[in-house]
Coordinates of C-alpha atoms and ligand atoms in Angstrom, one line a residue:
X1 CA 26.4 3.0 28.4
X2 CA 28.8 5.1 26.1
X3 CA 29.2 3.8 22.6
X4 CA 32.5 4.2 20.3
X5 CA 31.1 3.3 16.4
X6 CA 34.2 3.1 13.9
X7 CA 33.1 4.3 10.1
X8 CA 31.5 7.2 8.3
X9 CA 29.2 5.8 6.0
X10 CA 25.4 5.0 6.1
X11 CA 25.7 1.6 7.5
X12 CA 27.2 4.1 10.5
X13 CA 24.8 6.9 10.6
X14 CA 22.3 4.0 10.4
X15 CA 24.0 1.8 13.7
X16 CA 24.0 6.0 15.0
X17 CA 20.0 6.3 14.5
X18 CA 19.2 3.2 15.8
X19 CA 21.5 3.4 18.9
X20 CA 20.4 6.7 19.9
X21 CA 16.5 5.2 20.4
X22 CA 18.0 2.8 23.4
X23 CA 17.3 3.6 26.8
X24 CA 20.6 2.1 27.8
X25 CA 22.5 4.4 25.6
X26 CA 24.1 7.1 27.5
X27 CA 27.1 8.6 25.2
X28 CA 27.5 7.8 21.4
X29 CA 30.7 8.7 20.0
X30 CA 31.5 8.1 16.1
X31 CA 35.3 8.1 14.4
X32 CA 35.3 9.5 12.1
X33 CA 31.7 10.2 11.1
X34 CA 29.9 12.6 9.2
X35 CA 27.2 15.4 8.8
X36 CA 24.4 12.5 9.7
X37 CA 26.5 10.6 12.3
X38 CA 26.8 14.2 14.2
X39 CA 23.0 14.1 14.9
X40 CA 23.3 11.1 17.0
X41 CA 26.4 11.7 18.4
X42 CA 29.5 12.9 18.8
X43 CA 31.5 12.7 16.1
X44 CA 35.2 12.2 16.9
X45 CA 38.1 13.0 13.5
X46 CA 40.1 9.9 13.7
X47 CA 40.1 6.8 11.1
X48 CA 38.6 3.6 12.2
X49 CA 42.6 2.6 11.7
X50 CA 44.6 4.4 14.0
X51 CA 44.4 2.4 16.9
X52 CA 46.1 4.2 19.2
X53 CA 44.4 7.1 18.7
X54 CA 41.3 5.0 19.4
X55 CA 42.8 4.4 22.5
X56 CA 42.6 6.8 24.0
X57 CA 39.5 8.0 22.8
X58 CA 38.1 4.8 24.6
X59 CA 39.8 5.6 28.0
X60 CA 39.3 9.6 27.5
X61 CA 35.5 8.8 27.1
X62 CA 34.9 5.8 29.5
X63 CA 33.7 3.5 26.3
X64 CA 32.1 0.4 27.3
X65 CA 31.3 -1.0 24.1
X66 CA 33.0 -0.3 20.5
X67 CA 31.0 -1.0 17.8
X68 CA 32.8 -1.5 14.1
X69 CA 31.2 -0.7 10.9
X70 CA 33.6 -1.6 7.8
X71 CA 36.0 -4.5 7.0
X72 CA 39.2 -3.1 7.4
X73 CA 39.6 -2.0 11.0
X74 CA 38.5 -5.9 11.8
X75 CA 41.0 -7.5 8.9
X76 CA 44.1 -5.5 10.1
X77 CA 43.1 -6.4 14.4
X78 CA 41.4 -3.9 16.0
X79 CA 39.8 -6.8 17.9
X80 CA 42.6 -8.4 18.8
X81 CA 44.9 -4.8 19.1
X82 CA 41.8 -4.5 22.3
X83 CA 42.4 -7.8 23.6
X84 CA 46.6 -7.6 23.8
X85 CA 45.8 -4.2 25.4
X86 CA 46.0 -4.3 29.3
X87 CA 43.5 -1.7 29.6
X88 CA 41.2 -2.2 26.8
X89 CA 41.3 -6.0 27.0
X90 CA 37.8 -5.9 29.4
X91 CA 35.9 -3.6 26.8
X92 CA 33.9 -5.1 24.4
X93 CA 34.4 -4.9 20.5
X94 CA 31.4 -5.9 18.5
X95 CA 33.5 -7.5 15.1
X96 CA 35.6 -10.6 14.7
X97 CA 38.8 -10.7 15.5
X98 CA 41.4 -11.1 12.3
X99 CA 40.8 -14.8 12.4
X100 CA 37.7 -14.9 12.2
X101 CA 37.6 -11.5 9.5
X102 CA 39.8 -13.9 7.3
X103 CA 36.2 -15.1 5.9
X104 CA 36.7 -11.9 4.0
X105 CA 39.5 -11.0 4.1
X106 CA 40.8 -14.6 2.4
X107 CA 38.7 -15.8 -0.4
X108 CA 40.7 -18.8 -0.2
X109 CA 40.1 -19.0 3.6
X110 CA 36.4 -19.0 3.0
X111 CA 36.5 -21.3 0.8
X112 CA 38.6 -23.7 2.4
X113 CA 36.2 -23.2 5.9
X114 CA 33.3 -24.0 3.7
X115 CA 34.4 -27.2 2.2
X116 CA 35.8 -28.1 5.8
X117 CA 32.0 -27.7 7.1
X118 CA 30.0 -28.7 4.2
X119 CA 28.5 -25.2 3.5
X120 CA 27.3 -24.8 0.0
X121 CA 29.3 -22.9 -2.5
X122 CA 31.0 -23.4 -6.3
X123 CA 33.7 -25.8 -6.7
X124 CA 37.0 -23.7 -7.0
X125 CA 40.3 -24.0 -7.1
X126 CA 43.0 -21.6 -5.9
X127 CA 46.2 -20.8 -7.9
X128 CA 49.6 -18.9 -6.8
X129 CA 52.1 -18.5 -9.0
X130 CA 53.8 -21.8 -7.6
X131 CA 50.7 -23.8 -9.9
X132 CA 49.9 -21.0 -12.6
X133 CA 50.6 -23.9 -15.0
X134 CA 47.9 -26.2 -14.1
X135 CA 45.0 -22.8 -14.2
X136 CA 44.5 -23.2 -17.8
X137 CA 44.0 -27.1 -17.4
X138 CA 40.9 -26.0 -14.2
X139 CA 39.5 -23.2 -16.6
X140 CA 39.1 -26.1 -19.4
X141 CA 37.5 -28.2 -16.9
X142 CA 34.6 -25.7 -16.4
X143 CA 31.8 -23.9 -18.1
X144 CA 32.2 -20.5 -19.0
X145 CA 31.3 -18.0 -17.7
X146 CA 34.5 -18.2 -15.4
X147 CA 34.9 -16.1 -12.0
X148 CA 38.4 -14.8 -11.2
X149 CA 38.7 -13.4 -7.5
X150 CA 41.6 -11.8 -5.8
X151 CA 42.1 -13.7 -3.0
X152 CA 42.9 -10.6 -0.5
X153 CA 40.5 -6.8 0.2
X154 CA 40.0 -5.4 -3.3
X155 CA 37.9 -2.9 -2.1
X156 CA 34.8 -5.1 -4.2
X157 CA 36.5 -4.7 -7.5
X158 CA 38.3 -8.2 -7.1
X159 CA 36.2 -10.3 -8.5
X160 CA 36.0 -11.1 -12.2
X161 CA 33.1 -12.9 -14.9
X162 CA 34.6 -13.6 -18.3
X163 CA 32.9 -15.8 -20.9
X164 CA 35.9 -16.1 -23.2
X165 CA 38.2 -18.7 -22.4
X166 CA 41.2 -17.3 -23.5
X167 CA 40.6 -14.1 -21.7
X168 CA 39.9 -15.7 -18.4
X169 CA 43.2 -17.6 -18.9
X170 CA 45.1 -14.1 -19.5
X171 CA 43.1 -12.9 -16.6
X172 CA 44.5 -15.6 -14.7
X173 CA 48.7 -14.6 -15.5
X174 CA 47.4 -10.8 -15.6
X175 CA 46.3 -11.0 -11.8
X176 CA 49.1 -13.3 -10.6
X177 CA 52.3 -11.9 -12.7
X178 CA 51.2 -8.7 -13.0
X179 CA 49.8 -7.8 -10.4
X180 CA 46.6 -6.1 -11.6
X181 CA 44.5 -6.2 -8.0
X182 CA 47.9 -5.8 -6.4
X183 CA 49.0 -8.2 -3.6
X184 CA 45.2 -8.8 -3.1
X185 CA 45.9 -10.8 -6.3
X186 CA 48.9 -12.7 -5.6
X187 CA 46.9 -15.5 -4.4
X188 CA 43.6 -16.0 -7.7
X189 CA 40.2 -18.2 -6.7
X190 CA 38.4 -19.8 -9.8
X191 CA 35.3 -21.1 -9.2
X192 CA 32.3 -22.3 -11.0
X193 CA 29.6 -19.9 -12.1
X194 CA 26.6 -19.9 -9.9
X195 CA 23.1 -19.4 -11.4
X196 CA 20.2 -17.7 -9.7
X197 CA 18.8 -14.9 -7.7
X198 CA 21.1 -13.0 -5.5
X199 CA 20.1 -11.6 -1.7
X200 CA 21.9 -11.5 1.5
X201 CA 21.0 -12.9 4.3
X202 CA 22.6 -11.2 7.7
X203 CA 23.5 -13.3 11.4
X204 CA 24.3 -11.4 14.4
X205 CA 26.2 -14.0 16.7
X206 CA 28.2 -14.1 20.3
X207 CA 30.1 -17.1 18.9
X208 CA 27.5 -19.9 20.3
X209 CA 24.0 -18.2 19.9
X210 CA 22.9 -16.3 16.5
X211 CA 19.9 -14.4 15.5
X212 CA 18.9 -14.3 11.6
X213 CA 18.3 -10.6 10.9
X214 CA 16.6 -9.5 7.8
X215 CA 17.3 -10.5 4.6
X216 CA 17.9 -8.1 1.9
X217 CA 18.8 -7.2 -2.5
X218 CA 20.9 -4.7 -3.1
X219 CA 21.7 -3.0 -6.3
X220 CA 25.4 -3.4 -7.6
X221 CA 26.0 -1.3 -11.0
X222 CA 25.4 2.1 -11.2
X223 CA 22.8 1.9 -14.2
X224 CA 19.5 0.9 -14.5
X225 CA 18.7 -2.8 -15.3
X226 CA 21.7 -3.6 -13.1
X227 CA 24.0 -2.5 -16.0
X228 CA 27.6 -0.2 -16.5
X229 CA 30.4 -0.9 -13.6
X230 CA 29.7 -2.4 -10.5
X231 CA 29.4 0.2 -7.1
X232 CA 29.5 0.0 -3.2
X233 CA 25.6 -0.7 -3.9
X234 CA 23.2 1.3 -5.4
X235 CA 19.8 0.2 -3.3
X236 CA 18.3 -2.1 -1.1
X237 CA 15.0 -4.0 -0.5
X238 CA 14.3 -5.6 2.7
X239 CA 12.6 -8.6 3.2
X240 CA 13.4 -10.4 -0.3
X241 CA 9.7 -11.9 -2.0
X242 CA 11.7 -15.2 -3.2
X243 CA 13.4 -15.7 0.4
X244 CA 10.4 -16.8 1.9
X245 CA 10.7 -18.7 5.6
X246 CA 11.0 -22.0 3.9
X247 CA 14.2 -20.5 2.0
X248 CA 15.7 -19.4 5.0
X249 CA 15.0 -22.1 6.7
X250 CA 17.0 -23.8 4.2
X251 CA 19.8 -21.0 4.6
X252 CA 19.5 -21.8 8.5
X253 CA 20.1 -25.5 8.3
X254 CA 22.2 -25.4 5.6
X255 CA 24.6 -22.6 5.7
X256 CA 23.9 -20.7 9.5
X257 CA 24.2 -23.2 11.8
X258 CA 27.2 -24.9 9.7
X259 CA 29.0 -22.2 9.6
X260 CA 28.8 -21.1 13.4
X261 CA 29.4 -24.4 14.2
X262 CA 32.5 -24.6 12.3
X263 CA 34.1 -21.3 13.4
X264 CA 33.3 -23.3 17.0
X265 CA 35.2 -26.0 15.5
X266 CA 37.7 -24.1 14.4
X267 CA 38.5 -22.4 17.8
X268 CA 37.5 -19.1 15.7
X269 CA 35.5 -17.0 19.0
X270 CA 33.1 -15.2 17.0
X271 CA 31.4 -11.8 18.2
X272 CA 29.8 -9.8 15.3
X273 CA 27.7 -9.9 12.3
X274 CA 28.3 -12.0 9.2
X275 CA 27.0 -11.0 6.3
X276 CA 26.4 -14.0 4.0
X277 CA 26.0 -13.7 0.4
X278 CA 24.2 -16.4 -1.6
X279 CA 22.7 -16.9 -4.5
X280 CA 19.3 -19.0 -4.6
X281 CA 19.6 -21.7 -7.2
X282 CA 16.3 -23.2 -7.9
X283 CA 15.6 -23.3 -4.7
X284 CA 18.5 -23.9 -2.8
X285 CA 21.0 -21.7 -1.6
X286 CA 25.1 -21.4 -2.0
X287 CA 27.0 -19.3 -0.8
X288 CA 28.9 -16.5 -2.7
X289 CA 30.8 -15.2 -0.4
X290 CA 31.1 -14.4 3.1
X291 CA 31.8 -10.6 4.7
X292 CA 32.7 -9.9 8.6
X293 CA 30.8 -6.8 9.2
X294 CA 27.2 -5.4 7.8
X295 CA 26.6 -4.5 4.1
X296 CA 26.1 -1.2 3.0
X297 CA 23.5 0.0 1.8
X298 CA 21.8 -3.2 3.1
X299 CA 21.9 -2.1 7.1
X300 CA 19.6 1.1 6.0
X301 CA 17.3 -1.6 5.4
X302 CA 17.7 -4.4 7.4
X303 CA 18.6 -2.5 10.9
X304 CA 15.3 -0.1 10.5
X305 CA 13.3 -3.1 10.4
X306 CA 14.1 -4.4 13.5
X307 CA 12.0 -3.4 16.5
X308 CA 14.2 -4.9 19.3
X309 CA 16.6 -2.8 21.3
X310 CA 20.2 -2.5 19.2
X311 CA 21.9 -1.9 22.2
X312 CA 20.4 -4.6 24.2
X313 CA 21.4 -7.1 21.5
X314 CA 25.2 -5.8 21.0
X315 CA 25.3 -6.2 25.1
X316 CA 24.1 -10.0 24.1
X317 CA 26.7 -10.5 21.9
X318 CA 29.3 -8.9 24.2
X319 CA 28.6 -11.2 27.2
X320 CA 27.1 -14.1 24.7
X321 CA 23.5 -14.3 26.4
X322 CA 22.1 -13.3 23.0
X323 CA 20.2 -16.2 23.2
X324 CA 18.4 -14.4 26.5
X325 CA 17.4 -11.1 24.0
X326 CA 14.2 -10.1 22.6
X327 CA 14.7 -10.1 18.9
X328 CA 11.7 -8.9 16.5
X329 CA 11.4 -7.2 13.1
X330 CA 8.7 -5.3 11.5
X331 CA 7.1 -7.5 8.5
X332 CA 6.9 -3.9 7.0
X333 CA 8.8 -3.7 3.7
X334 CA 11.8 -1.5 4.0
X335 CA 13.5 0.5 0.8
X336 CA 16.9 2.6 -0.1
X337 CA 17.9 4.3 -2.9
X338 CA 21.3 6.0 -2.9
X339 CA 22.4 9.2 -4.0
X340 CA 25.4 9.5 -5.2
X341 CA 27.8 12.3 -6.6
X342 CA 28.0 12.6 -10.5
X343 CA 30.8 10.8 -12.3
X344 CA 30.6 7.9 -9.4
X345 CA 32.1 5.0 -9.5
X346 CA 34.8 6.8 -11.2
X347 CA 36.1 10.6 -10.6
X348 CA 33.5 12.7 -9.0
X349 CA 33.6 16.4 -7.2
X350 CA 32.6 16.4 -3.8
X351 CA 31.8 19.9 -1.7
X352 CA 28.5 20.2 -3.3
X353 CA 26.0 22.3 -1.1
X354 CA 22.9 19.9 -0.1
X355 CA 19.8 21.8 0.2
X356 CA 16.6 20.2 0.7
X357 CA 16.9 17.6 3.7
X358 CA 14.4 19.0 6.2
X359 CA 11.9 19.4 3.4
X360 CA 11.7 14.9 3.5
X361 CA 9.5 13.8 6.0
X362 CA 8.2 10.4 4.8
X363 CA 12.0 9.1 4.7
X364 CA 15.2 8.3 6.8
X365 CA 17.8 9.9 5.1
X366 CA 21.1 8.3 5.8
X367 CA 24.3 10.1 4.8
X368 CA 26.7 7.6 3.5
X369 CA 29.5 10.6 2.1
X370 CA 29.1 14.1 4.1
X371 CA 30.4 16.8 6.1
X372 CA 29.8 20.0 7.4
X373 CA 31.5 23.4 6.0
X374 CA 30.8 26.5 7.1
X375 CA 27.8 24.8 9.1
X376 CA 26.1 23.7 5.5
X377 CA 26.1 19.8 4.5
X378 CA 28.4 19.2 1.7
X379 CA 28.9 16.4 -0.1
X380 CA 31.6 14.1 0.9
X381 CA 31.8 11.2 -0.9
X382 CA 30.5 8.8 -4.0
X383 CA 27.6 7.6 -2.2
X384 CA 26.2 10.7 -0.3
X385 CA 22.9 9.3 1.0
X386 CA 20.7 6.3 1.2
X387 CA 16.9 7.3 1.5
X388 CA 15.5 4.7 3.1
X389 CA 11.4 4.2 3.0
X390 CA 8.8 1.8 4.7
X391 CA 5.4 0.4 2.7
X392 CA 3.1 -2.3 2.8
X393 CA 4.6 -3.0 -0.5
X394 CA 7.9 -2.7 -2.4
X395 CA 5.9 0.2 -4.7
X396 CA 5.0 2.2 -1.8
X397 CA 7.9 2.2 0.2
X398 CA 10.1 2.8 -3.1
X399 CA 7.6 5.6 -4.2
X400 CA 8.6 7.4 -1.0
X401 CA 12.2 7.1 -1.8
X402 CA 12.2 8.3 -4.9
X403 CA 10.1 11.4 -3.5
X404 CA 12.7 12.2 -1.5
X405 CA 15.5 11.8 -3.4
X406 CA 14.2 14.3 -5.8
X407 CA 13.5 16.5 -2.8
X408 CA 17.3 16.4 -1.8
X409 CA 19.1 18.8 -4.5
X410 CA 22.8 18.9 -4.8
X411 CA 25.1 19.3 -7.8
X412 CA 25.4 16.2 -10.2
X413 CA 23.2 14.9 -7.9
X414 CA 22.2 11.1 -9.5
X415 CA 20.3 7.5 -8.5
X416 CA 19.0 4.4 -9.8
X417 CA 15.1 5.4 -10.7
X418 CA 14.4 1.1 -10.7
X419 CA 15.2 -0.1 -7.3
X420 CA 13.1 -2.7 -6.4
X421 CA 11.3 -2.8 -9.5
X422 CA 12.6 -6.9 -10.3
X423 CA 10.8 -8.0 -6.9
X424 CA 7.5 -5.8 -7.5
X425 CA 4.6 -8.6 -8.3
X426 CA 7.4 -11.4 -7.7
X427 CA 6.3 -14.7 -8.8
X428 CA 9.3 -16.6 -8.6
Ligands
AMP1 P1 32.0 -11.2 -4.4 O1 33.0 -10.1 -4.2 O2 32.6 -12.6 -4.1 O3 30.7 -10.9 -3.8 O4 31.6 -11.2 -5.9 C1 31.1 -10.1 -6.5 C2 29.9 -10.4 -7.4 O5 30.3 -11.3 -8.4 C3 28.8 -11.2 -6.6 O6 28.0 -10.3 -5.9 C4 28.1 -11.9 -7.7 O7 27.2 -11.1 -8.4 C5 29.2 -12.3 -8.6 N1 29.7 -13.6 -8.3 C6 30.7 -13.9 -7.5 N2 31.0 -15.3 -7.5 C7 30.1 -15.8 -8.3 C8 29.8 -17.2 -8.8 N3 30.5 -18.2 -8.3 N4 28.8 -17.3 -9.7 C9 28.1 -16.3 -10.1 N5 28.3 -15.0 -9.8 C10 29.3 -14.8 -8.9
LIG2 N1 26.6 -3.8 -0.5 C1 27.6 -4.7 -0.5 C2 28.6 -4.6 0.6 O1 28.4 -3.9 1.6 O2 29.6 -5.3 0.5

């Protein structure tokens, strides 16, 4: 089979590596790539948004199954642009279509779906500026701390925790009025503050059938102890101690089959991953939020773990027998830890030399943020690589990671030095 993947970050270069070990797999093309997408592939220089040119990369390379990595190609239709095409309509597209993306794309969306189908999440309430006026009344009704999110892509900066109530109110006129998140903002969600452990928890699905995939933390802010401003993710741990298979058993029941069977419901036909986000609340889950596509840097965690063939289960989703495919994961513990450019999450150089990668051995490296110049790796990006690691334990695994990341050299080169350290000895 030839494989198109849209994207260019690790989650990418990781779908790349693991791709590249099926039998099945006869071509793998990437758009746009990047340094470590090019070892699996072919990397091709167009944006997972210009649909026409992935036209005709599809028919110029007899693609028979397009993979997509990031939210935006699936919010704006790439799914659907396929399905209206006469030509493209018979080839496969692994992603929702822009219905179904609305559980990201549309805070409000998600949250209506979820109280349509009893999933477990905070009470909210959504404001436009047709009933600014009554926000101030819903904000009194709650407990601080209170979370402000832009209804629309926000590119994760969206969503907002204030403990004052004044300021959440000015939040409130300052996202709406003024539009500080942009259109994303014209519609606000206020919800009630969750409390608890977070972790996602990942479903591949053909729209009837699912399989749970690994679990997995990741690492928001940039410093350690989870503190300064929040990133694309910092690190990830995969399985999570405190979701044992009673938890996600719970998550299954609760929150999985609800929500599959509500997009059902719905008439919302479902091929892709959804990434849930929950927090665990003494015990029992609520959802967070919802994504359409894989997180990143969780898939450097959660797709090495899994032993089946990648391929073989896309194919399932594409002609929905995934119930009929061998699905099994490596009780191994899996680790990332991502390197990232100095001055990330805010202004940062890139076209830094990288020297060092073939010295790792005891790692993956992933490259979330590189290219090639002058036939050298430079770095491309705020995150530039996740180093991902397998123990018996969250120390080892993490111990390997760290070795390699200080093995990897490149200008204002920086990570998190306490990944996983919360879930080491984890007694709940
Ligand atoms: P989101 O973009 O919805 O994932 O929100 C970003 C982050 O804000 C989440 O990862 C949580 O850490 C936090 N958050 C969002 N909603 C809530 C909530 N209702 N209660 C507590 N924390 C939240
Ligand atoms: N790591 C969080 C995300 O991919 O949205």
């Amino acid at each position: 089979m030839n494989v198109l993947i849209l994207g260019s970050g690790g989650r990418e270069h990781t779908f790349a590596w693991k791709l590249a070990q099926s039998k099945q797999l006869e071509n793998l093309y990437i758009a746009p790539g990047n340094a470590g997408t090019a070892q699996c592939g072919t990397n091709v220089a167009i944006s997972a948004t210009d649909f026409d040119a992935i036209k005709n990369l599809v028919w110029e390379k007899s693609i028979d199954l397009v993979l997509v990595g990031p939210e935006d190609p699936l919010v704006k239709g790439v799914h659907d642009y396929f399905l209206q095409d006469e030509v493209l309509r018979e080839i496969p597209v692994i992603g929702p279509k822009k219905d179904g993306a609305q559980l990201e794309g549309s805070k409000d969306f998600s949250k209506q779906f979820m109280f349509r189908h009893g999933v477990p999440t905070a009470k909210y309430k959504s404001f436009t500026k047709d009933n600014i006026h009554e926000g101030a009344a819903f904000i009194d009704s709650l407990e601080a701390p209170y979370v402000l999110k832009a209804d629309g892509l926000a590119a994760g900066k969206g969503v907002l925790i204030i403990n004052d109530k004044d300021e959440a109110k000015h939040e409130l006129q300052n996202m709406i009025l003024n539009a500080k998140f942009g259109e994303a903002g014209n519609t606000v969600v206020i919800e009630e503050f969750l409390k608890g452990i977070e972790l996602s928890v990942f479903v591949l699905t053909d729209g009837n059938s699912y399989k749970i995939l690994p679990s997995a933390k990741d690492y928001k802010r940039i410093g350690v102890g989870d503190t300064g401003l929040n990133t694309g993710g910092m690190g990830a741990v995969s399985p999570v101690p405190f979701a044992d298979e009673a938890f996600i058993k719970k998550v299954e029941e609760k929150i999985v089959k609800p929500t599959i069977n509500g997009l059902l419901k719905d008439g919302i036909d479902y091929r892709g991953f959804i990434f849930i986000g929950l927090m665990n609340c003494d015990g029992e889950p609520s959802v967070i939020e919802y994504n359409c596509r894989m997180g990143d840097p969780e898939t450097e965690v959660v797709i090495p773990r899994i032993e089946s063939d990648f391929l073989d289960l896309l194919q399932g989703v594409a002609t929905q027998t995934l119930h009929k495919k061998q699905f099994s994961v490596t009780p191994d513990i899996a680790t990332t830890v991502v390197l990232v450019s100095g001055g990330y999450p805010e202004d940062y150089e890139k076209n830094k030399v990288v020297t060092g990668l073939d010295a790792v051995k005891d790692s993956h490296i992933f490259h979330s943020g590189t290219a090639f110049k002058n036939e050298e790796v430079v770095t491309n990006g705020g995150r530039v690589f996740a180093v991902t690691s397998f123990g018996k334990t969250i120390e080892e695994a993490v111990a390997k990671s760290f070795a390699a990341a200080e093995t990897v050299s490149y200008d204002g080169k920086y990570y998190r030095s306490d990944i996983g350290k919360d879930l080491m000895n984890w007694k709940g």
